[in-house]
Amino acid sequence: MGGFKAIYDIFPQTWSWEAFWTITALLSIMLGVMNLLPIPALDGGHVMFLLYEMVTRRKPSDKFMEYAQMTGFVLLIALVLFANGNDIYKAIVGK
């Protein structure tokens, strides 16, 4: 798992429009798939709560939804920090 540096390293050293658009498309697809994960701050989390509402026929409380969104947001920020921390660790220690 890597952050911004890992994404930078995916691109070739010499410029190529074909490589640029191919990698950009791959990253876009990966982002779309990640967005469907059942983490409350993402679209997959909203789908999860809608499915819960369809099954139980009652909406989760607003307070619960607020806490779930905050938890999902903290989880996402932790994931970004972990991924970029991984890049920093690899830069210091080496590959």
mmCIF file of N, CA, C and O in Angstrom:
data_model
loop_
_atom_site.group_PDB
_atom_site.id
_atom_site.type_symbol
_atom_site.label_atom_id
_atom_site.label_comp_id
_atom_site.label_asym_id
_atom_site.label_seq_id
_atom_site.Cartn_x
_atom_site.Cartn_y
_atom_site.Cartn_z
ATOM 1 N N MET A 1 0.853 -1.159 0.000
ATOM 2 C CA MET A 1 0.000 0.000 0.000
ATOM 3 C C MET A 1 0.901 1.225 0.000
ATOM 4 O O MET A 1 1.866 1.293 0.740
ATOM 5 N N GLY A 2 0.558 2.180 -0.824
ATOM 6 C CA GLY A 2 1.363 3.383 -0.916
ATOM 7 C C GLY A 2 0.505 4.610 -1.101
ATOM 8 O O GLY A 2 -0.692 4.522 -1.383
ATOM 9 N N GLY A 3 1.121 5.751 -0.950
ATOM 10 C CA GLY A 3 0.430 7.023 -1.064
ATOM 11 C C GLY A 3 0.789 7.752 -2.350
ATOM 12 O O GLY A 3 0.930 7.153 -3.418
ATOM 13 N N PHE A 4 0.958 9.047 -2.228
ATOM 14 C CA PHE A 4 1.193 9.898 -3.387
ATOM 15 C C PHE A 4 2.496 9.550 -4.103
ATOM 16 O O PHE A 4 2.561 9.556 -5.327
ATOM 17 N N LYS A 5 3.527 9.230 -3.357
ATOM 18 C CA LYS A 5 4.820 8.865 -3.963
ATOM 19 C C LYS A 5 4.685 7.570 -4.744
ATOM 20 O O LYS A 5 5.252 7.435 -5.834
ATOM 21 N N ALA A 6 3.960 6.600 -4.213
ATOM 22 C CA ALA A 6 3.756 5.332 -4.916
ATOM 23 C C ALA A 6 3.008 5.558 -6.227
ATOM 24 O O ALA A 6 3.318 4.925 -7.239
ATOM 25 N N ILE A 7 2.033 6.457 -6.215
ATOM 26 C CA ILE A 7 1.307 6.774 -7.446
ATOM 27 C C ILE A 7 2.248 7.451 -8.445
ATOM 28 O O ILE A 7 2.232 7.141 -9.636
ATOM 29 N N TYR A 8 3.091 8.345 -7.957
ATOM 30 C CA TYR A 8 4.069 9.017 -8.820
ATOM 31 C C TYR A 8 5.010 8.001 -9.450
ATOM 32 O O TYR A 8 5.355 8.118 -10.629
ATOM 33 N N ASP A 9 5.416 7.002 -8.693
ATOM 34 C CA ASP A 9 6.357 5.999 -9.194
ATOM 35 C C ASP A 9 5.743 5.091 -10.256
ATOM 36 O O ASP A 9 6.481 4.435 -11.001
ATOM 37 N N ILE A 10 4.431 5.018 -10.334
ATOM 38 C CA ILE A 10 3.776 4.193 -11.352
ATOM 39 C C ILE A 10 4.020 4.756 -12.748
ATOM 40 O O ILE A 10 4.198 4.010 -13.702
ATOM 41 N N PHE A 11 4.053 6.072 -12.861
ATOM 42 C CA PHE A 11 4.219 6.708 -14.163
ATOM 43 C C PHE A 11 5.638 6.523 -14.671
ATOM 44 O O PHE A 11 6.600 6.576 -13.894
ATOM 45 N N PRO A 12 5.811 6.325 -15.992
ATOM 46 C CA PRO A 12 7.166 6.131 -16.547
ATOM 47 C C PRO A 12 7.983 7.421 -16.503
ATOM 48 O O PRO A 12 7.431 8.521 -16.415
ATOM 49 N N GLN A 13 9.298 7.278 -16.582
ATOM 50 C CA GLN A 13 10.194 8.438 -16.522
ATOM 51 C C GLN A 13 10.122 9.286 -17.797
ATOM 52 O O GLN A 13 10.326 10.483 -17.749
ATOM 53 N N THR A 14 9.860 8.660 -18.927
ATOM 54 C CA THR A 14 9.719 9.414 -20.175
ATOM 55 C C THR A 14 8.237 9.641 -20.449
ATOM 56 O O THR A 14 7.400 8.781 -20.163
ATOM 57 N N TRP A 15 7.937 10.807 -21.020
ATOM 58 C CA TRP A 15 6.535 11.176 -21.229
ATOM 59 C C TRP A 15 5.917 10.380 -22.360
ATOM 60 O O TRP A 15 6.499 10.225 -23.429
ATOM 61 N N SER A 16 4.743 9.882 -22.116
ATOM 62 C CA SER A 16 3.975 9.163 -23.124
ATOM 63 C C SER A 16 2.502 9.413 -22.845
ATOM 64 O O SER A 16 2.007 9.103 -21.763
ATOM 65 N N TRP A 17 1.804 9.987 -23.834
ATOM 66 C CA TRP A 17 0.383 10.253 -23.645
ATOM 67 C C TRP A 17 -0.388 8.965 -23.414
ATOM 68 O O TRP A 17 -1.308 8.914 -22.590
ATOM 69 N N GLU A 18 -0.020 7.920 -24.137
ATOM 70 C CA GLU A 18 -0.721 6.647 -23.999
ATOM 71 C C GLU A 18 -0.563 6.091 -22.584
ATOM 72 O O GLU A 18 -1.536 5.672 -21.954
ATOM 73 N N ALA A 19 0.657 6.106 -22.072
ATOM 74 C CA ALA A 19 0.894 5.612 -20.713
ATOM 75 C C ALA A 19 0.174 6.485 -19.688
ATOM 76 O O ALA A 19 -0.419 5.972 -18.731
ATOM 77 N N PHE A 20 0.217 7.799 -19.896
ATOM 78 C CA PHE A 20 -0.445 8.714 -18.973
ATOM 79 C C PHE A 20 -1.939 8.420 -18.869
ATOM 80 O O PHE A 20 -2.490 8.285 -17.773
ATOM 81 N N TRP A 21 -2.617 8.320 -20.016
ATOM 82 C CA TRP A 21 -4.065 8.097 -19.995
ATOM 83 C C TRP A 21 -4.428 6.693 -19.538
ATOM 84 O O TRP A 21 -5.459 6.486 -18.895
ATOM 85 N N THR A 22 -3.575 5.717 -19.836
ATOM 86 C CA THR A 22 -3.829 4.352 -19.373
ATOM 87 C C THR A 22 -3.757 4.279 -17.852
ATOM 88 O O THR A 22 -4.639 3.708 -17.199
ATOM 89 N N ILE A 23 -2.729 4.867 -17.279
ATOM 90 C CA ILE A 23 -2.570 4.842 -15.819
ATOM 91 C C ILE A 23 -3.645 5.689 -15.148
ATOM 92 O O ILE A 23 -4.184 5.309 -14.098
ATOM 93 N N THR A 24 -3.992 6.827 -15.758
ATOM 94 C CA THR A 24 -5.056 7.664 -15.215
ATOM 95 C C THR A 24 -6.388 6.910 -15.207
ATOM 96 O O THR A 24 -7.143 6.975 -14.230
ATOM 97 N N ALA A 25 -6.674 6.163 -16.271
ATOM 98 C CA ALA A 25 -7.903 5.373 -16.322
ATOM 99 C C ALA A 25 -7.882 4.283 -15.255
ATOM 100 O O ALA A 25 -8.887 4.047 -14.574
ATOM 101 N N LEU A 26 -6.746 3.629 -15.069
ATOM 102 C CA LEU A 26 -6.618 2.587 -14.052
ATOM 103 C C LEU A 26 -6.849 3.162 -12.654
ATOM 104 O O LEU A 26 -7.585 2.579 -11.850
ATOM 105 N N LEU A 27 -6.241 4.305 -12.375
ATOM 106 C CA LEU A 27 -6.425 4.944 -11.070
ATOM 107 C C LEU A 27 -7.878 5.366 -10.855
ATOM 108 O O LEU A 27 -8.409 5.260 -9.748
ATOM 109 N N SER A 28 -8.538 5.821 -11.913
ATOM 110 C CA SER A 28 -9.938 6.223 -11.812
ATOM 111 C C SER A 28 -10.823 5.027 -11.502
ATOM 112 O O SER A 28 -11.734 5.113 -10.668
ATOM 113 N N ILE A 29 -10.560 3.899 -12.146
ATOM 114 C CA ILE A 29 -11.340 2.688 -11.881
ATOM 115 C C ILE A 29 -11.099 2.221 -10.450
ATOM 116 O O ILE A 29 -12.039 1.842 -9.741
ATOM 117 N N MET A 30 -9.845 2.256 -10.012
ATOM 118 C CA MET A 30 -9.530 1.850 -8.641
ATOM 119 C C MET A 30 -10.242 2.744 -7.631
ATOM 120 O O MET A 30 -10.768 2.256 -6.623
ATOM 121 N N LEU A 31 -10.275 4.041 -7.882
ATOM 122 C CA LEU A 31 -10.964 4.975 -6.990
ATOM 123 C C LEU A 31 -12.461 4.696 -6.954
ATOM 124 O O LEU A 31 -13.084 4.736 -5.891
ATOM 125 N N GLY A 32 -13.036 4.378 -8.117
ATOM 126 C CA GLY A 32 -14.458 4.049 -8.169
ATOM 127 C C GLY A 32 -14.790 2.797 -7.369
ATOM 128 O O GLY A 32 -15.794 2.751 -6.666
ATOM 129 N N VAL A 33 -13.940 1.785 -7.455
ATOM 130 C CA VAL A 33 -14.160 0.554 -6.701
ATOM 131 C C VAL A 33 -14.003 0.809 -5.203
ATOM 132 O O VAL A 33 -14.792 0.330 -4.387
ATOM 133 N N MET A 34 -12.980 1.574 -4.837
ATOM 134 C CA MET A 34 -12.760 1.890 -3.422
ATOM 135 C C MET A 34 -13.938 2.682 -2.846
ATOM 136 O O MET A 34 -14.282 2.526 -1.678
ATOM 137 N N ASN A 35 -14.564 3.502 -3.671
ATOM 138 C CA ASN A 35 -15.699 4.308 -3.223
ATOM 139 C C ASN A 35 -16.902 3.435 -2.864
ATOM 140 O O ASN A 35 -17.777 3.852 -2.107
ATOM 141 N N LEU A 36 -16.949 2.219 -3.388
ATOM 142 C CA LEU A 36 -18.070 1.320 -3.114
ATOM 143 C C LEU A 36 -17.867 0.491 -1.845
ATOM 144 O O LEU A 36 -18.747 -0.288 -1.479
ATOM 145 N N LEU A 37 -16.736 0.643 -1.175
ATOM 146 C CA LEU A 37 -16.520 -0.080 0.075
ATOM 147 C C LEU A 37 -17.550 0.369 1.111
ATOM 148 O O LEU A 37 -17.945 1.534 1.144
ATOM 149 N N PRO A 38 -17.986 -0.534 1.977
ATOM 150 C CA PRO A 38 -19.032 -0.168 2.955
ATOM 151 C C PRO A 38 -18.503 0.624 4.145
ATOM 152 O O PRO A 38 -18.739 0.299 5.290
ATOM 153 N N ILE A 39 -17.776 1.690 3.871
ATOM 154 C CA ILE A 39 -17.303 2.611 4.902
ATOM 155 C C ILE A 39 -18.307 3.762 4.947
ATOM 156 O O ILE A 39 -18.639 4.319 3.893
ATOM 157 N N PRO A 40 -18.814 4.117 6.124
ATOM 158 C CA PRO A 40 -19.911 5.091 6.200
ATOM 159 C C PRO A 40 -19.689 6.414 5.471
ATOM 160 O O PRO A 40 -20.635 6.999 4.971
ATOM 161 N N ALA A 41 -18.476 6.908 5.354
ATOM 162 C CA ALA A 41 -18.266 8.194 4.698
ATOM 163 C C ALA A 41 -18.262 8.070 3.171
ATOM 164 O O ALA A 41 -18.276 9.074 2.476
ATOM 165 N N LEU A 42 -18.254 6.851 2.647
ATOM 166 C CA LEU A 42 -18.232 6.633 1.204
ATOM 167 C C LEU A 42 -19.619 6.243 0.697
ATOM 168 O O LEU A 42 -20.536 5.985 1.470
ATOM 169 N N ASP A 43 -19.754 6.176 -0.629
ATOM 170 C CA ASP A 43 -21.040 5.808 -1.219
ATOM 171 C C ASP A 43 -21.466 4.407 -0.815
ATOM 172 O O ASP A 43 -22.653 4.139 -0.644
ATOM 173 N N GLY A 44 -20.511 3.490 -0.673
ATOM 174 C CA GLY A 44 -20.838 2.135 -0.239
ATOM 175 C C GLY A 44 -21.459 2.122 1.148
ATOM 176 O O GLY A 44 -22.325 1.303 1.448
ATOM 177 N N GLY A 45 -21.054 3.041 2.004
ATOM 178 C CA GLY A 45 -21.650 3.166 3.325
ATOM 179 C C GLY A 45 -23.085 3.637 3.255
ATOM 180 O O GLY A 45 -23.948 3.173 4.000
ATOM 181 N N HIS A 46 -23.343 4.567 2.334
ATOM 182 C CA HIS A 46 -24.723 5.039 2.158
ATOM 183 C C HIS A 46 -25.610 3.907 1.648
ATOM 184 O O HIS A 46 -26.755 3.760 2.094
ATOM 185 N N VAL A 47 -25.085 3.106 0.725
ATOM 186 C CA VAL A 47 -25.840 1.963 0.218
ATOM 187 C C VAL A 47 -26.114 0.978 1.357
ATOM 188 O O VAL A 47 -27.217 0.436 1.477
ATOM 189 N N MET A 48 -25.107 0.761 2.212
ATOM 190 C CA MET A 48 -25.267 -0.151 3.338
ATOM 191 C C MET A 48 -26.403 0.316 4.254
ATOM 192 O O MET A 48 -27.245 -0.484 4.673
ATOM 193 N N PHE A 49 -26.450 1.604 4.560
ATOM 194 C CA PHE A 49 -27.503 2.119 5.430
ATOM 195 C C PHE A 49 -28.869 2.098 4.740
ATOM 196 O O PHE A 49 -29.892 1.885 5.387
ATOM 197 N N LEU A 50 -28.896 2.308 3.432
ATOM 198 C CA LEU A 50 -30.162 2.207 2.706
ATOM 199 C C LEU A 50 -30.680 0.765 2.703
ATOM 200 O O LEU A 50 -31.886 0.533 2.848
ATOM 201 N N LEU A 51 -29.767 -0.194 2.549
ATOM 202 C CA LEU A 51 -30.183 -1.601 2.617
ATOM 203 C C LEU A 51 -30.706 -1.944 4.011
ATOM 204 O O LEU A 51 -31.702 -2.659 4.148
ATOM 205 N N TYR A 52 -30.041 -1.418 5.034
ATOM 206 C CA TYR A 52 -30.508 -1.630 6.405
ATOM 207 C C TYR A 52 -31.921 -1.069 6.573
ATOM 208 O O TYR A 52 -32.794 -1.697 7.164
ATOM 209 N N GLU A 53 -32.125 0.114 6.012
ATOM 210 C CA GLU A 53 -33.442 0.757 6.120
ATOM 211 C C GLU A 53 -34.516 -0.033 5.362
ATOM 212 O O GLU A 53 -35.650 -0.150 5.820
ATOM 213 N N MET A 54 -34.133 -0.607 4.220
ATOM 214 C CA MET A 54 -35.087 -1.405 3.455
ATOM 215 C C MET A 54 -35.461 -2.690 4.200
ATOM 216 O O MET A 54 -36.620 -3.097 4.193
ATOM 217 N N VAL A 55 -34.492 -3.311 4.853
ATOM 218 C CA VAL A 55 -34.748 -4.575 5.543
ATOM 219 C C VAL A 55 -35.548 -4.356 6.822
ATOM 220 O O VAL A 55 -36.524 -5.060 7.089
ATOM 221 N N THR A 56 -35.131 -3.368 7.630
ATOM 222 C CA THR A 56 -35.781 -3.160 8.929
ATOM 223 C C THR A 56 -36.991 -2.243 8.842
ATOM 224 O O THR A 56 -37.762 -2.156 9.798
ATOM 225 N N ARG A 57 -37.132 -1.523 7.737
ATOM 226 C CA ARG A 57 -38.223 -0.566 7.526
ATOM 227 C C ARG A 57 -38.227 0.578 8.537
ATOM 228 O O ARG A 57 -39.267 1.133 8.878
ATOM 229 N N ARG A 58 -37.037 0.887 9.051
ATOM 230 C CA ARG A 58 -36.910 2.074 9.906
ATOM 231 C C ARG A 58 -35.534 2.690 9.671
ATOM 232 O O ARG A 58 -34.556 2.002 9.408
ATOM 233 N N LYS A 59 -35.523 3.989 9.757
ATOM 234 C CA LYS A 59 -34.304 4.747 9.488
ATOM 235 C C LYS A 59 -33.441 4.786 10.749
ATOM 236 O O LYS A 59 -33.965 4.975 11.848
ATOM 237 N N PRO A 60 -32.106 4.638 10.586
ATOM 238 C CA PRO A 60 -31.234 4.822 11.748
ATOM 239 C C PRO A 60 -31.358 6.260 12.265
ATOM 240 O O PRO A 60 -31.616 7.189 11.500
ATOM 241 N N SER A 61 -31.146 6.451 13.546
ATOM 242 C CA SER A 61 -31.287 7.797 14.116
ATOM 243 C C SER A 61 -30.241 8.739 13.527
ATOM 244 O O SER A 61 -29.173 8.318 13.087
ATOM 245 N N ASP A 62 -30.579 10.016 13.540
ATOM 246 C CA ASP A 62 -29.651 11.020 13.014
ATOM 247 C C ASP A 62 -28.353 11.044 13.815
ATOM 248 O O ASP A 62 -27.280 11.261 13.257
ATOM 249 N N LYS A 63 -28.435 10.836 15.114
ATOM 250 C CA LYS A 63 -27.238 10.825 15.956
ATOM 251 C C LYS A 63 -26.332 9.656 15.574
ATOM 252 O O LYS A 63 -25.113 9.804 15.471
ATOM 253 N N PHE A 64 -26.935 8.478 15.343
ATOM 254 C CA PHE A 64 -26.155 7.315 14.919
ATOM 255 C C PHE A 64 -25.488 7.573 13.571
ATOM 256 O O PHE A 64 -24.320 7.236 13.377
ATOM 257 N N MET A 65 -26.228 8.165 12.638
ATOM 258 C CA MET A 65 -25.669 8.470 11.314
ATOM 259 C C MET A 65 -24.520 9.460 11.421
ATOM 260 O O MET A 65 -23.512 9.331 10.719
ATOM 261 N N GLU A 66 -24.659 10.431 12.314
ATOM 262 C CA GLU A 66 -23.590 11.406 12.518
ATOM 263 C C GLU A 66 -22.330 10.714 13.035
ATOM 264 O O GLU A 66 -21.229 10.956 12.532
ATOM 265 N N TYR A 67 -22.488 9.845 14.028
ATOM 266 C CA TYR A 67 -21.338 9.121 14.567
ATOM 267 C C TYR A 67 -20.726 8.183 13.526
ATOM 268 O O TYR A 67 -19.504 8.043 13.437
ATOM 269 N N ALA A 68 -21.568 7.539 12.739
ATOM 270 C CA ALA A 68 -21.072 6.633 11.701
ATOM 271 C C ALA A 68 -20.275 7.404 10.650
ATOM 272 O O ALA A 68 -19.195 6.956 10.221
ATOM 273 N N GLN A 69 -20.771 8.576 10.244
ATOM 274 C CA GLN A 69 -20.053 9.395 9.262
ATOM 275 C C GLN A 69 -18.705 9.856 9.818
ATOM 276 O O GLN A 69 -17.701 9.843 9.109
ATOM 277 N N MET A 70 -18.695 10.268 11.067
ATOM 278 C CA MET A 70 -17.441 10.717 11.684
ATOM 279 C C MET A 70 -16.448 9.559 11.791
ATOM 280 O O MET A 70 -15.257 9.726 11.528
ATOM 281 N N THR A 71 -16.946 8.381 12.163
ATOM 282 C CA THR A 71 -16.079 7.209 12.260
ATOM 283 C C THR A 71 -15.508 6.854 10.892
ATOM 284 O O THR A 71 -14.316 6.555 10.764
ATOM 285 N N GLY A 72 -16.338 6.877 9.862
ATOM 286 C CA GLY A 72 -15.873 6.604 8.509
ATOM 287 C C GLY A 72 -14.842 7.612 8.047
ATOM 288 O O GLY A 72 -13.836 7.256 7.425
ATOM 289 N N PHE A 73 -15.068 8.882 8.365
ATOM 290 C CA PHE A 73 -14.122 9.927 7.985
ATOM 291 C C PHE A 73 -12.779 9.724 8.682
ATOM 292 O O PHE A 73 -11.719 9.823 8.049
ATOM 293 N N VAL A 74 -12.816 9.421 9.969
ATOM 294 C CA VAL A 74 -11.570 9.175 10.713
ATOM 295 C C VAL A 74 -10.850 7.960 10.140
ATOM 296 O O VAL A 74 -9.620 7.966 9.990
ATOM 297 N N LEU A 75 -11.591 6.927 9.775
ATOM 298 C CA LEU A 75 -11.004 5.735 9.173
ATOM 299 C C LEU A 75 -10.323 6.073 7.849
ATOM 300 O O LEU A 75 -9.203 5.613 7.577
ATOM 301 N N LEU A 76 -10.962 6.889 7.025
ATOM 302 C CA LEU A 76 -10.372 7.285 5.746
ATOM 303 C C LEU A 76 -9.117 8.127 5.935
ATOM 304 O O LEU A 76 -8.115 7.927 5.244
ATOM 305 N N ILE A 77 -9.151 9.066 6.876
ATOM 306 C CA ILE A 77 -7.969 9.890 7.143
ATOM 307 C C ILE A 77 -6.823 9.018 7.655
ATOM 308 O O ILE A 77 -5.664 9.185 7.253
ATOM 309 N N ALA A 78 -7.138 8.049 8.519
ATOM 310 C CA ALA A 78 -6.116 7.126 9.024
ATOM 311 C C ALA A 78 -5.518 6.318 7.880
ATOM 312 O O ALA A 78 -4.299 6.077 7.845
ATOM 313 N N LEU A 79 -6.341 5.906 6.927
ATOM 314 C CA LEU A 79 -5.849 5.137 5.785
ATOM 315 C C LEU A 79 -4.924 5.974 4.909
ATOM 316 O O LEU A 79 -3.871 5.498 4.461
ATOM 317 N N VAL A 80 -5.273 7.228 4.685
ATOM 318 C CA VAL A 80 -4.423 8.128 3.898
ATOM 319 C C VAL A 80 -3.094 8.366 4.627
ATOM 320 O O VAL A 80 -2.025 8.332 4.004
ATOM 321 N N LEU A 81 -3.152 8.603 5.932
ATOM 322 C CA LEU A 81 -1.922 8.815 6.697
ATOM 323 C C LEU A 81 -1.055 7.563 6.702
ATOM 324 O O LEU A 81 0.168 7.644 6.595
ATOM 325 N N PHE A 82 -1.673 6.388 6.814
ATOM 326 C CA PHE A 82 -0.920 5.135 6.796
ATOM 327 C C PHE A 82 -0.232 4.935 5.449
ATOM 328 O O PHE A 82 0.947 4.572 5.393
ATOM 329 N N ALA A 83 -0.966 5.174 4.355
ATOM 330 C CA ALA A 83 -0.398 4.977 3.019
ATOM 331 C C ALA A 83 0.764 5.931 2.776
ATOM 332 O O ALA A 83 1.823 5.530 2.279
ATOM 333 N N ASN A 84 0.594 7.197 3.132
ATOM 334 C CA ASN A 84 1.683 8.151 2.925
ATOM 335 C C ASN A 84 2.814 7.928 3.922
ATOM 336 O O ASN A 84 3.977 8.172 3.610
ATOM 337 N N GLY A 85 2.492 7.467 5.116
ATOM 338 C CA GLY A 85 3.532 7.096 6.076
ATOM 339 C C GLY A 85 4.361 5.938 5.563
ATOM 340 O O GLY A 85 5.574 5.864 5.800
ATOM 341 N N ASN A 86 3.718 5.016 4.856
ATOM 342 C CA ASN A 86 4.434 3.912 4.228
ATOM 343 C C ASN A 86 5.464 4.433 3.225
ATOM 344 O O ASN A 86 6.580 3.930 3.151
ATOM 345 N N ASP A 87 5.075 5.435 2.433
ATOM 346 C CA ASP A 87 5.999 6.044 1.472
ATOM 347 C C ASP A 87 7.179 6.685 2.188
ATOM 348 O O ASP A 87 8.333 6.542 1.758
ATOM 349 N N ILE A 88 6.904 7.398 3.268
ATOM 350 C CA ILE A 88 7.980 8.058 4.021
ATOM 351 C C ILE A 88 8.912 7.010 4.632
ATOM 352 O O ILE A 88 10.134 7.139 4.581
ATOM 353 N N TYR A 89 8.335 5.946 5.178
ATOM 354 C CA TYR A 89 9.138 4.868 5.764
ATOM 355 C C TYR A 89 10.043 4.232 4.710
ATOM 356 O O TYR A 89 11.228 3.990 4.971
ATOM 357 N N LYS A 90 9.505 3.966 3.523
ATOM 358 C CA LYS A 90 10.315 3.376 2.452
ATOM 359 C C LYS A 90 11.418 4.326 1.996
ATOM 360 O O LYS A 90 12.498 3.878 1.614
ATOM 361 N N ALA A 91 11.149 5.633 2.017
ATOM 362 C CA ALA A 91 12.170 6.604 1.612
ATOM 363 C C ALA A 91 13.313 6.655 2.639
ATOM 364 O O ALA A 91 14.470 6.819 2.261
ATOM 365 N N ILE A 92 12.984 6.491 3.913
ATOM 366 C CA ILE A 92 14.003 6.561 4.954
ATOM 367 C C ILE A 92 14.776 5.260 5.051
ATOM 368 O O ILE A 92 16.006 5.243 5.054
ATOM 369 N N VAL A 93 14.071 4.146 5.133
ATOM 370 C CA VAL A 93 14.719 2.841 5.348
ATOM 371 C C VAL A 93 15.219 2.260 4.029
ATOM 372 O O VAL A 93 16.236 1.585 4.003
ATOM 373 N N GLY A 94 14.540 2.525 2.969
ATOM 374 C CA GLY A 94 14.894 1.939 1.678
ATOM 375 C C GLY A 94 13.918 0.849 1.339
ATOM 376 O O GLY A 94 13.161 0.384 2.166
ATOM 377 N N LYS A 95 13.953 0.414 0.109
ATOM 378 C CA LYS A 95 12.993 -0.589 -0.346
ATOM 379 C C LYS A 95 13.486 -1.927 0.084
ATOM 380 O O LYS A 95 12.958 -2.864 0.340
#
